[in-house]
Coordinates of C-alpha atoms in Angstrom, one line a residue:
M1 CA 14.2 2.5 -15.6
L2 CA 12.8 3.3 -19.0
L3 CA 9.2 4.4 -18.8
P4 CA 6.6 2.8 -21.1
F5 CA 5.0 6.2 -21.7
P6 CA 6.0 9.9 -22.0
P7 CA 6.8 11.2 -18.4
L8 CA 4.6 13.8 -16.8
E9 CA 6.1 17.1 -15.5
R10 CA 5.9 17.2 -11.7
I11 CA 5.1 20.6 -10.2
V12 CA 4.3 21.0 -6.5
E13 CA 2.5 24.0 -5.1
V14 CA 1.8 24.2 -1.4
H15 CA 0.7 27.0 1.0
V16 CA 2.7 27.3 4.2
P17 CA 0.5 26.4 7.3
A18 CA 0.2 28.8 10.1
E19 CA 2.2 26.6 12.5
D20 CA 5.3 26.9 10.2
A21 CA 5.3 30.6 10.0
G22 CA 8.6 32.1 11.0
R23 CA 10.7 29.1 9.9
V24 CA 13.3 29.3 7.2
L25 CA 12.6 27.5 4.0
L26 CA 15.2 24.8 4.3
D27 CA 14.1 23.7 7.8
Y28 CA 10.5 23.6 6.6
L29 CA 11.3 21.4 3.6
E30 CA 13.5 19.0 5.5
E31 CA 10.8 18.4 8.2
R32 CA 7.7 18.3 6.0
Y33 CA 8.9 16.5 2.9
N34 CA 11.3 13.6 3.7
Y35 CA 11.5 12.2 0.2
L36 CA 14.6 14.4 -0.1
D37 CA 17.1 14.9 2.7
R38 CA 18.5 18.3 3.8
A39 CA 21.4 18.3 1.4
Q40 CA 19.2 17.4 -1.5
W41 CA 16.7 20.1 -0.8
A42 CA 19.6 22.6 -0.6
A43 CA 20.7 21.4 -4.0
E44 CA 17.2 21.8 -5.5
I45 CA 17.1 25.4 -4.1
G46 CA 20.6 26.1 -5.5
K47 CA 19.4 24.9 -9.0
G48 CA 16.6 27.4 -8.9
N49 CA 13.8 24.8 -8.8
L50 CA 12.0 26.4 -5.9
E51 CA 10.2 29.7 -5.6
V52 CA 8.3 31.4 -2.7
N53 CA 5.5 33.8 -3.8
G54 CA 7.0 33.9 -7.3
L55 CA 10.5 34.8 -6.2
R56 CA 13.5 32.6 -6.5
A57 CA 14.0 30.9 -3.1
T58 CA 17.0 30.8 -0.9
E59 CA 17.8 28.4 1.9
T60 CA 17.4 31.0 4.7
M61 CA 14.3 32.7 3.3
P62 CA 11.8 33.2 6.2
L63 CA 8.3 31.9 5.7
S64 CA 4.9 33.5 6.6
A65 CA 1.6 31.8 6.9
N66 CA 0.0 31.0 3.5
D67 CA 3.1 31.7 1.5
L68 CA 3.0 29.8 -1.8
V69 CA 6.0 27.4 -2.2
F70 CA 6.5 26.3 -5.8
F71 CA 8.7 23.3 -6.6
Q72 CA 9.4 22.1 -10.1
A73 CA 10.8 18.6 -9.7
K74 CA 13.2 17.7 -12.4
D75 CA 14.9 14.4 -12.8
L76 CA 14.1 13.2 -9.3
F77 CA 15.1 9.6 -8.7
E78 CA 12.2 7.1 -8.5
Q79 CA 12.7 3.5 -7.5
D80 CA 12.1 0.9 -10.2
V81 CA 8.5 -0.5 -10.3
S82 CA 6.6 -3.0 -12.3
F83 CA 4.2 -1.9 -15.1
D84 CA 2.9 -5.4 -15.7
I85 CA -0.7 -4.2 -15.6
S86 CA -3.6 -6.0 -17.1
I87 CA -7.1 -4.6 -17.8
L88 CA -9.9 -6.8 -16.4
A89 CA -12.9 -4.8 -17.7
E90 CA -13.7 -1.3 -18.9
T91 CA -16.8 0.8 -19.5
D92 CA -17.6 4.4 -20.1
D93 CA -17.7 4.9 -16.3
F94 CA -14.9 2.8 -15.0
I95 CA -11.8 0.7 -15.6
L96 CA -10.8 -2.4 -13.6
V97 CA -7.1 -3.3 -13.6
N98 CA -5.0 -6.0 -12.0
K99 CA -2.1 -4.1 -10.4
P100 CA 1.2 -5.9 -9.9
G101 CA 3.1 -5.8 -6.6
N102 CA 5.8 -3.1 -6.5
L103 CA 3.6 -0.3 -8.0
P104 CA 2.1 2.6 -6.0
C105 CA -1.4 3.5 -7.0
H106 CA -1.0 7.3 -6.7
P107 CA 1.9 9.8 -6.4
A108 CA 3.4 10.2 -3.0
G109 CA 6.9 11.1 -1.8
R110 CA 9.4 10.4 -4.6
F111 CA 6.9 8.3 -6.6
F112 CA 5.2 10.3 -9.4
N113 CA 5.7 8.8 -12.9
H114 CA 6.3 5.4 -11.4
T115 CA 2.7 5.0 -10.4
L116 CA -0.5 3.4 -11.6
W117 CA -2.0 6.9 -11.8
A118 CA 0.7 8.0 -14.3
W119 CA 0.2 4.8 -16.3
L120 CA -3.5 5.4 -16.6
R121 CA -3.0 8.9 -17.8
Q122 CA -0.1 8.5 -20.1
A123 CA -0.2 4.9 -21.4
H124 CA -4.0 4.4 -21.3
G125 CA -5.1 8.0 -22.1
L126 CA -7.4 8.3 -19.1
E127 CA -8.1 11.9 -18.1
G128 CA -10.4 11.4 -15.1
I129 CA -8.8 9.2 -12.5
H130 CA -10.8 8.5 -9.3
F131 CA -9.6 5.6 -7.3
V132 CA -12.5 3.7 -5.7
N133 CA -10.1 1.3 -3.8
R134 CA -6.4 1.7 -3.3
L135 CA -3.8 -0.9 -2.6
D136 CA -0.4 -0.6 -0.9
R137 CA 2.6 -0.4 -3.2
E138 CA 3.5 -4.1 -2.7
T139 CA -0.1 -5.4 -2.6
S140 CA -1.2 -6.8 -6.0
G141 CA -4.7 -7.3 -7.4
V142 CA -8.0 -5.7 -8.4
V143 CA -8.2 -1.9 -8.5
L144 CA -11.4 -0.1 -9.5
V145 CA -11.0 3.3 -11.0
G146 CA -13.9 5.6 -11.8
K147 CA -13.7 7.8 -14.9
N148 CA -15.9 10.5 -13.4
P149 CA -16.5 11.6 -9.8
R150 CA -20.2 10.7 -9.7
F151 CA -19.5 7.0 -10.5
A152 CA -16.5 6.9 -8.1
A153 CA -18.5 8.3 -5.2
N154 CA -21.4 5.9 -5.7
A155 CA -19.1 2.9 -6.1
A156 CA -17.1 3.9 -2.9
K157 CA -20.4 4.2 -1.0
L158 CA -21.5 0.7 -2.1
L159 CA -18.1 -0.8 -1.4
H160 CA -17.8 0.7 2.1
S161 CA -21.2 -0.7 3.1
L162 CA -20.2 -4.2 2.4
G163 CA -23.0 -6.8 2.5
V164 CA -23.5 -10.4 1.5
E165 CA -23.7 -9.5 -2.2
T166 CA -21.1 -6.7 -2.3
H167 CA -17.6 -7.7 -1.2
K168 CA -13.9 -7.6 -1.8
R169 CA -11.8 -10.6 -0.9
Y170 CA -8.0 -11.0 -0.6
L171 CA -5.7 -13.9 -0.8
V172 CA -2.7 -13.9 1.6
L173 CA 0.1 -16.5 2.0
V174 CA 1.5 -16.8 5.5
H175 CA 4.2 -18.7 7.4
G176 CA 2.9 -21.6 9.4
R177 CA 0.0 -24.1 9.3
V178 CA -3.2 -22.2 10.1
P179 CA -6.1 -24.4 11.4
T180 CA -8.6 -25.4 8.7
A181 CA -11.7 -24.1 10.4
P182 CA -12.9 -20.6 9.3
F183 CA -12.4 -18.0 11.9
T184 CA -13.0 -14.3 12.6
A185 CA -10.4 -11.9 14.0
N186 CA -12.2 -9.2 15.9
G187 CA -10.2 -6.7 17.9
W188 CA -8.1 -3.6 18.1
L189 CA -5.4 -2.2 15.8
M190 CA -2.9 0.0 17.7
K191 CA 0.7 1.1 17.7
D192 CA 3.2 -1.7 18.1
V193 CA 5.2 -0.3 21.0
N194 CA 7.7 -3.2 20.7
S195 CA 8.6 -2.5 17.1
P196 CA 11.5 -0.3 16.0
V197 CA 9.3 0.8 13.1
G198 CA 7.0 3.7 14.2
K199 CA 4.2 3.0 11.7
K200 CA 3.8 -0.7 12.6
K201 CA 0.5 -1.8 14.0
H202 CA -0.4 -4.5 16.5
F203 CA -3.6 -6.4 16.7
A204 CA -5.2 -7.4 20.0
P205 CA -8.4 -9.4 20.1
I206 CA -11.4 -7.8 21.9
R207 CA -11.9 -9.3 25.4
N208 CA -15.2 -9.1 27.2
D209 CA -14.7 -11.8 29.8
G210 CA -18.0 -13.4 28.9
D211 CA -20.1 -10.2 29.4
S212 CA -21.0 -8.8 26.0
D213 CA -21.8 -5.4 27.6
V214 CA -18.3 -4.9 29.1
I215 CA -15.4 -4.5 26.7
E216 CA -11.8 -3.9 27.9
L217 CA -10.5 -0.8 26.1
P218 CA -6.9 -0.6 25.0
E219 CA -4.5 2.0 26.5
D220 CA -3.7 3.5 23.1
D221 CA -6.2 6.3 22.5
E222 CA -5.7 6.0 18.7
A223 CA -6.6 2.3 18.6
V224 CA -9.3 1.4 16.1
T225 CA -11.5 -1.7 15.9
A226 CA -10.8 -4.2 13.1
Q227 CA -12.7 -7.3 12.0
T228 CA -11.6 -9.8 9.4
D229 CA -13.0 -13.2 8.3
F230 CA -10.4 -15.8 7.3
V231 CA -10.9 -19.1 5.4
N232 CA -8.1 -21.6 4.9
R233 CA -7.7 -22.3 1.2
G234 CA -4.9 -24.9 1.5
F235 CA -1.3 -25.5 2.4
Y236 CA 1.6 -24.6 0.2
R237 CA 5.3 -25.1 -0.3
P238 CA 7.9 -22.7 -1.7
P239 CA 9.3 -23.2 -5.2
L240 CA 12.0 -25.9 -5.7
P241 CA 15.1 -25.5 -7.8
G242 CA 14.2 -25.3 -11.4
E243 CA 10.6 -24.1 -10.7
E244 CA 9.5 -20.5 -11.2
P245 CA 11.1 -18.7 -8.2
T246 CA 8.1 -16.5 -7.4
K247 CA 5.3 -19.1 -7.2
F248 CA 4.3 -21.3 -4.3
H249 CA 2.8 -24.7 -5.0
P250 CA -0.1 -26.6 -3.3
D251 CA 1.2 -29.3 -0.9
P252 CA -0.9 -30.9 1.9
R253 CA 2.3 -31.2 4.0
G254 CA 3.4 -27.6 3.2
E255 CA 4.4 -25.3 6.0
F256 CA 2.7 -22.2 4.5
T257 CA -1.0 -21.5 4.5
L258 CA -3.1 -19.7 1.9
L259 CA -5.9 -17.7 3.5
E260 CA -8.9 -15.9 2.0
A261 CA -9.7 -12.7 3.9
T262 CA -12.8 -10.7 3.9
L263 CA -12.7 -7.3 5.6
H264 CA -15.6 -5.9 7.7
T265 CA -13.5 -2.8 8.4
G266 CA -11.0 -1.1 6.2
R267 CA -8.1 -0.2 8.4
T268 CA -4.5 0.5 7.2
H269 CA -2.4 -2.7 7.3
Q270 CA -5.5 -4.6 8.7
I271 CA -4.9 -8.1 7.2
R272 CA -1.1 -8.0 7.6
A273 CA -1.0 -6.7 11.1
T274 CA -3.8 -9.1 12.3
L275 CA -2.0 -12.2 11.0
C276 CA 1.4 -11.1 12.2
S277 CA 0.1 -10.6 15.7
M278 CA -1.6 -14.0 15.6
G279 CA 1.7 -15.7 14.8
Y280 CA 1.3 -16.0 11.1
P281 CA 3.6 -13.5 9.4
V282 CA 2.9 -12.7 5.7
V283 CA 5.4 -14.2 3.2
G284 CA 7.6 -11.5 1.6
D285 CA 6.3 -8.8 3.9
K286 CA 9.2 -6.5 5.0
L287 CA 7.2 -5.0 7.9
Y288 CA 4.7 -7.7 8.9
G289 CA 6.9 -10.7 7.9
V290 CA 9.4 -12.7 9.8
D291 CA 11.5 -9.7 11.0
D292 CA 10.4 -6.1 11.0
R293 CA 14.0 -4.9 11.1
I294 CA 14.1 -5.9 7.4
F295 CA 11.9 -3.0 6.7
L296 CA 14.4 -0.5 8.1
K297 CA 17.2 -2.1 6.0
F298 CA 14.9 -2.0 3.0
A299 CA 14.1 1.7 3.6
G300 CA 17.9 2.4 3.7
S301 CA 18.5 0.3 0.6
M302 CA 20.7 -2.0 2.7
L303 CA 19.0 -5.4 2.2
E304 CA 21.5 -8.3 2.0
P305 CA 21.2 -11.6 0.2
Q306 CA 20.2 -13.4 3.5
D307 CA 17.4 -10.9 4.0
W308 CA 15.9 -11.7 0.6
K309 CA 16.3 -15.4 1.4
R310 CA 14.2 -15.0 4.5
L311 CA 11.6 -13.0 2.6
I312 CA 11.4 -15.7 -0.1
L313 CA 9.3 -13.4 -2.4
P314 CA 10.3 -9.9 -3.6
T315 CA 7.0 -8.4 -2.6
Q316 CA 4.4 -9.3 0.1
A317 CA 2.1 -12.2 -0.7
L318 CA -1.1 -10.2 -0.3
H319 CA -3.5 -10.0 -3.3
A320 CA -6.8 -8.3 -3.8
W321 CA -8.3 -11.3 -5.5
K322 CA -12.0 -10.7 -6.0
L323 CA -14.3 -7.7 -6.3
V324 CA -18.1 -8.0 -6.5
I325 CA -20.6 -5.0 -6.8
P326 CA -23.8 -6.5 -8.3
S327 CA -25.6 -3.2 -8.7
L328 CA -22.8 -2.0 -10.9
N329 CA -22.5 -5.3 -12.8
I330 CA -19.0 -5.8 -11.4
D331 CA -17.8 -9.3 -10.6
V332 CA -14.1 -9.9 -11.3
T333 CA -11.2 -12.0 -10.1
A334 CA -7.5 -11.7 -10.8
P335 CA -5.0 -14.6 -10.3
A336 CA -2.4 -14.1 -7.5
P337 CA 1.1 -13.7 -8.9
F338 CA 2.7 -15.8 -6.1
L339 CA 0.6 -18.9 -6.6
N340 CA 0.7 -21.9 -8.9
G341 CA -2.3 -24.2 -9.1
F342 CA -5.0 -21.9 -7.6

């Protein structure tokens, strides 16, 4: 895709950790950095784009602890993204933007210039970039970026100690008709052992059998607690022929539910995993939607028309809708891109 700004040069410098001492360079790269496969890393070495301690690298070069590996990434393929970004507010200390779905916040893996970070630097001319909150690549909505580390640290502290006045709220559209009464999901997030996707999480409610002093612990030692408040904001239907194909419409008989979610904990995949485990998969979600095998096909660029039909939306219907930090005079909302009439 054609970038809306001059691209940044990508240079990677890493020191080899002690546990990788004795390995040859190609083995190290293949295991540590999976955004290129073994053949692609070999090609980059062959083109002279890698050095170790200032010397041109070879595939079989042995590595020692703390060796400096230098990689000048040239013309690496990055998947298409959306730069449909709007500025919600800006001061000398921060900028608030409404991020679209299908845009990573910061560089990771193959993504570098195709990120919100690069857009802020190159298209908006922002030198200091300190993300106070970050959203998944396919999650849209409000992102707060500090222009200096002092503001960012203070804002993050306020945001992580959420109270009645300071809060962030999400809108999420799910399959199924969720009961209208507000509810709180309080439980554990742990590895989903039944999923073919290693990073998928499962939510299990906390059980104490009526005794508040006795809580049954999960078997997964890496399980973490997660608590989310949900409010039903209405029932929706998908777009009809002739309507905008990416927007759902309010319908009291609709088979989809719009929920407002407020986090008490900030766990990875918290909202999506919680709702999926409760039987309400997120619309458009390739991992926590109607079939997690779609994620594997998506990762391999093998999605078929019937897969897109099941997803309904091109990106997951999760949107960071509202951010309020009164002490910083921040109170903003951003409309969800997948809704009509909200």
